[in-house]
PDB file of C-alpha atoms in Angstrom:
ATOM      1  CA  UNK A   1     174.815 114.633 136.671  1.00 52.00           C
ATOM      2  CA  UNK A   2     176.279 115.107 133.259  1.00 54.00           C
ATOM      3  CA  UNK A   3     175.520 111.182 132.632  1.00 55.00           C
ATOM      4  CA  UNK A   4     171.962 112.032 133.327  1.00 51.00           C
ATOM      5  CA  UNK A   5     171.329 114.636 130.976  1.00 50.00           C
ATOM      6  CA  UNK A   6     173.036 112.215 127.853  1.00 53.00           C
ATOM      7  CA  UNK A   7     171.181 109.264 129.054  1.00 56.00           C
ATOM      8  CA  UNK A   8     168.002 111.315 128.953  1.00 54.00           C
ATOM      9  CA  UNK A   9     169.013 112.717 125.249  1.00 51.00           C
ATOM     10  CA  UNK A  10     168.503 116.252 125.822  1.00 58.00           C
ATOM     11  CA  UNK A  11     172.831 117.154 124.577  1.00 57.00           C
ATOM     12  CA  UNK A  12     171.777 114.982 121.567  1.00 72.00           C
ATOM     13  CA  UNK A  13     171.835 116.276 117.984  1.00 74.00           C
ATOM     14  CA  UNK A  14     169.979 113.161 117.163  1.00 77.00           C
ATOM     15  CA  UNK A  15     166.557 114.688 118.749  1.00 82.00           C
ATOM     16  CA  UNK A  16     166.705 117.489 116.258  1.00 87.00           C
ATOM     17  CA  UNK A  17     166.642 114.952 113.150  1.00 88.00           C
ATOM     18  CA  UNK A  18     162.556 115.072 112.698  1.00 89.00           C
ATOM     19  CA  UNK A  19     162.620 118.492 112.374  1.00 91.00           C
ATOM     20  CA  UNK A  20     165.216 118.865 109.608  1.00 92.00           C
ATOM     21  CA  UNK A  21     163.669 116.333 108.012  1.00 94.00           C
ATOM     22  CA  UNK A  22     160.405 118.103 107.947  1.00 96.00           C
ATOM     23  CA  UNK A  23     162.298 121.176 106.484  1.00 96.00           C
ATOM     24  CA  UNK A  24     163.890 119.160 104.046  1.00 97.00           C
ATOM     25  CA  UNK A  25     160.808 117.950 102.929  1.00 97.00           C
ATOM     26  CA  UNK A  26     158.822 121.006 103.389  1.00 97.00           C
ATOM     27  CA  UNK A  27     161.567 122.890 100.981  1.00 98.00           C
ATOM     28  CA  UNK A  28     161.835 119.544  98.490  1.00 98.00           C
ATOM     29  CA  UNK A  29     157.912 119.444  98.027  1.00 97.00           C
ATOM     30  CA  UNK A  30     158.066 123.351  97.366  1.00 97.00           C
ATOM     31  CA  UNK A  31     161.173 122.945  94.834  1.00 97.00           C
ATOM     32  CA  UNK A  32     159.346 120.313  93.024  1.00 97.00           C
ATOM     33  CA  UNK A  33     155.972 121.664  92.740  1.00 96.00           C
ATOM     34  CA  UNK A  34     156.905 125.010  91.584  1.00 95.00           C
ATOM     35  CA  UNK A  35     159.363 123.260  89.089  1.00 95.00           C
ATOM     36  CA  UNK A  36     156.552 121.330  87.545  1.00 95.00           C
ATOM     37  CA  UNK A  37     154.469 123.611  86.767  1.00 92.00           C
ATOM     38  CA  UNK A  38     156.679 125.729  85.271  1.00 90.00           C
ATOM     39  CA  UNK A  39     157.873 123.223  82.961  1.00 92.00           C
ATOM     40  CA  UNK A  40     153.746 122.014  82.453  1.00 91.00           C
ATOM     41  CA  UNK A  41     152.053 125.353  82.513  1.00 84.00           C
ATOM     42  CA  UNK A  42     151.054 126.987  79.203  1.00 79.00           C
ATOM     43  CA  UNK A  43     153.781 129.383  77.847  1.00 80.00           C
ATOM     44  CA  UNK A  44     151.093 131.227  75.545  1.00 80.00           C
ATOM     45  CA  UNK A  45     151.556 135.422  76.644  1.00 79.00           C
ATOM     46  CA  UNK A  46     149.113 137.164  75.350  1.00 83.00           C
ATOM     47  CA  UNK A  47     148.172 140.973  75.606  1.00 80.00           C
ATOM     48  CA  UNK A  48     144.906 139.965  77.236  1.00 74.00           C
ATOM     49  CA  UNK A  49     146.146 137.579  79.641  1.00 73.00           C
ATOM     50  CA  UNK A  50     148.403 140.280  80.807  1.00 74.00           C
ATOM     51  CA  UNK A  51     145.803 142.763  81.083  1.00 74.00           C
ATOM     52  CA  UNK A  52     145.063 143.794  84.350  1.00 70.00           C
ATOM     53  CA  UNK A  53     141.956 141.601  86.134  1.00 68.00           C
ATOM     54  CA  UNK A  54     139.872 142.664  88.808  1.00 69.00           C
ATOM     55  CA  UNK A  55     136.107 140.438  89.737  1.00 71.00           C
ATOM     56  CA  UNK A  56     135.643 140.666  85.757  1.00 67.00           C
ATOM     57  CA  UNK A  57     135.096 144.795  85.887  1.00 69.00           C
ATOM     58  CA  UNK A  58     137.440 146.613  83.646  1.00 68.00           C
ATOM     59  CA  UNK A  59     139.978 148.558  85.289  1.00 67.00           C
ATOM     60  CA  UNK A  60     139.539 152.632  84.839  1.00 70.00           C
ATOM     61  CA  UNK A  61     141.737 155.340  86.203  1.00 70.00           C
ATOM     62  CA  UNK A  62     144.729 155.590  88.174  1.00 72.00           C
ATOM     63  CA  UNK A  63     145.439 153.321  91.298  1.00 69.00           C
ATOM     64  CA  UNK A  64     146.419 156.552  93.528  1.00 76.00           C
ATOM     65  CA  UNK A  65     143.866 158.474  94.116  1.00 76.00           C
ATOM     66  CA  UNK A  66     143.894 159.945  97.484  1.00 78.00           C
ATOM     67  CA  UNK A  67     141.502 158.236 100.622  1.00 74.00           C
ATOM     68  CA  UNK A  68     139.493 160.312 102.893  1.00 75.00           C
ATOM     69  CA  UNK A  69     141.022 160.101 105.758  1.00 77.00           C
ATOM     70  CA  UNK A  70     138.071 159.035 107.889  1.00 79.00           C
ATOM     71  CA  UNK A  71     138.529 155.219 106.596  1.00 80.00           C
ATOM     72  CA  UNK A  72     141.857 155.479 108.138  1.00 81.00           C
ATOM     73  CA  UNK A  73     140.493 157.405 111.101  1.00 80.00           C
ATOM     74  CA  UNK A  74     137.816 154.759 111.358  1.00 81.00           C
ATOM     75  CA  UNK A  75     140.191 151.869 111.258  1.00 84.00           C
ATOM     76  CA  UNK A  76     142.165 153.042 114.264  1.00 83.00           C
ATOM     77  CA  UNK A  77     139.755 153.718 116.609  1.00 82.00           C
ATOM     78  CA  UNK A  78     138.136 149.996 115.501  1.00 85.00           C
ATOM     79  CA  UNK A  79     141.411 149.038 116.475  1.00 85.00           C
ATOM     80  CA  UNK A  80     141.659 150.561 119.838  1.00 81.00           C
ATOM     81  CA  UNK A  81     138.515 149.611 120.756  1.00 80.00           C
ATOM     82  CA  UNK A  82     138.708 145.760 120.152  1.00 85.00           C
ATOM     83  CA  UNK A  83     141.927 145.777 121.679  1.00 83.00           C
ATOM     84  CA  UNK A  84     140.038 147.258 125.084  1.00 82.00           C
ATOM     85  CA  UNK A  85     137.311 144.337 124.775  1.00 83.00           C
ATOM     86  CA  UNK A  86     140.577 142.061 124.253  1.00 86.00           C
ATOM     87  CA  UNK A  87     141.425 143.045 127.936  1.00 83.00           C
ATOM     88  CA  UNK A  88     138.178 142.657 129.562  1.00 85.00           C
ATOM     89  CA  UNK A  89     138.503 138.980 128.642  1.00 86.00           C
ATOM     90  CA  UNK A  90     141.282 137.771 130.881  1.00 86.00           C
ATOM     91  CA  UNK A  91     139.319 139.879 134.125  1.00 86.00           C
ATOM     92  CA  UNK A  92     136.385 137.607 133.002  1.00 86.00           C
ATOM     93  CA  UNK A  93     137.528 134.736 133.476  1.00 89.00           C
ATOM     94  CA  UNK A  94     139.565 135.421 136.571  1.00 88.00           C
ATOM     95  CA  UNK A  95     137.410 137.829 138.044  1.00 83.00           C
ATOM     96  CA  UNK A  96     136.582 136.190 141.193  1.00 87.00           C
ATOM     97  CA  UNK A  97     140.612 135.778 141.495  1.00 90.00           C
ATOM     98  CA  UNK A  98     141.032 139.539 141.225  1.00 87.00           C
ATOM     99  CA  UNK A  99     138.825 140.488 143.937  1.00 89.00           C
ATOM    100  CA  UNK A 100     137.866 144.209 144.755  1.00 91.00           C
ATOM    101  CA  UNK A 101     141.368 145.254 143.258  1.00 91.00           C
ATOM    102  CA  UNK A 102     140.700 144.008 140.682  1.00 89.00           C
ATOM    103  CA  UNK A 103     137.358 145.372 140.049  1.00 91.00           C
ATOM    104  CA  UNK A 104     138.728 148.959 140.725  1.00 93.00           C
ATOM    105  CA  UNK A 105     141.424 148.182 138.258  1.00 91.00           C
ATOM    106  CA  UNK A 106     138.964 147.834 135.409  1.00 89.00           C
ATOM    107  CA  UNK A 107     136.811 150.494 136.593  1.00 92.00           C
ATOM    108  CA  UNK A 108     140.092 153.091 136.182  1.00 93.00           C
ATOM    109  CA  UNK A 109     140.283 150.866 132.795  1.00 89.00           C
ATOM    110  CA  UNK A 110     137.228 151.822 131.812  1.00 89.00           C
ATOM    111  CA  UNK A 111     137.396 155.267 132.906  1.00 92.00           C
ATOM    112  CA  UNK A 112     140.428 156.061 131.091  1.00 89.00           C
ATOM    113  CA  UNK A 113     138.768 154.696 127.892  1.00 85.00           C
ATOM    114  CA  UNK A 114     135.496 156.219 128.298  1.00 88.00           C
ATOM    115  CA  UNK A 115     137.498 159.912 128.514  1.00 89.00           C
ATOM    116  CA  UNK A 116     139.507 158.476 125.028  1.00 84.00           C
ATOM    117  CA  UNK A 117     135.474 158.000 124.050  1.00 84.00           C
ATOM    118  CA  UNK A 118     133.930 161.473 124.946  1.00 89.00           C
ATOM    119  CA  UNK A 119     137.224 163.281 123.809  1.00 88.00           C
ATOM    120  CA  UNK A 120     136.785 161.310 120.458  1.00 84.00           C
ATOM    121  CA  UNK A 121     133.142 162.213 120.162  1.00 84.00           C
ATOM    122  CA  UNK A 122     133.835 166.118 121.142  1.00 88.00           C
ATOM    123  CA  UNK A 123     136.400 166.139 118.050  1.00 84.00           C
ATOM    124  CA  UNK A 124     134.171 165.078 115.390  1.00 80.00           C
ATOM    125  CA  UNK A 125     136.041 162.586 114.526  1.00 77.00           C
ATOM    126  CA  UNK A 126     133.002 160.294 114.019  1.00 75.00           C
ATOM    127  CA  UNK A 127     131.283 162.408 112.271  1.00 79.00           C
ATOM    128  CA  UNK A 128     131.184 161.788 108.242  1.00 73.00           C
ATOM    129  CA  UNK A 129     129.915 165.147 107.150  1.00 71.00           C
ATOM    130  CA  UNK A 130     131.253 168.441 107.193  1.00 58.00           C
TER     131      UNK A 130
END
């Protein structure tokens, strides 16, 4: 048995050897890039070059203002709701597979998110004015 697995090569150190020297490439090419342009780039600092650039608009006002918290609000529920299409895709494809269980599975699926839904709605939290 153990002559099997060293005739096969699987104990072997020797079948990691393309892959550290991928990462010793990979790491090499990384060194010597960002080592060339340092020593090529243009060394010229000037106040406007360190100025702050944003899509050519000039920057105005502090960066911390406070956020409504309906973008955030917003975000999540995005968020919870592509994750329940996410799910419907595996009983898709598989759906014949699953039977009635299955079916009554993403019914109760659906129910449970639908109540999420209405409970979300009855909050407001959808709602952008006050």
């Amino acid at each position: 048995m153990i002559s099997l697995v060293i005739q096969a090569g699987l104990d072997t150190s020797s079948s990691y050897l393309p892959i550290g020297l991928q990462i010793i490439f990979a790491v090499g090419m990384i060194a010597t890039l960002m080592g060339v342009t340092h020593l090529l780039g243009p060394k010229r600092r000037t106040a406007d070059k360190l100025q702050n650039f944003a899509s050519g608009i000039e920057s105005h006002g502090e960066a911390r203002q406070p956020v409504a918290i309906k973008y955030f609000l917003t975000a999540i529920l995005f968020v919870l709701f592509d994750v329940e299409v996410i799910f419907f895709y595996p009983y898709a494809v598989n759906f014949r597979e699953l039977g009635w269980g299955g079916f009554y599975a993403v019914l109760l699926f659906v129910a449970f998110f639908l109540c999420g839904f209405i409970y979300i709605i009855k909050r407001g939290a959808l709602k952008w004015e006050d």
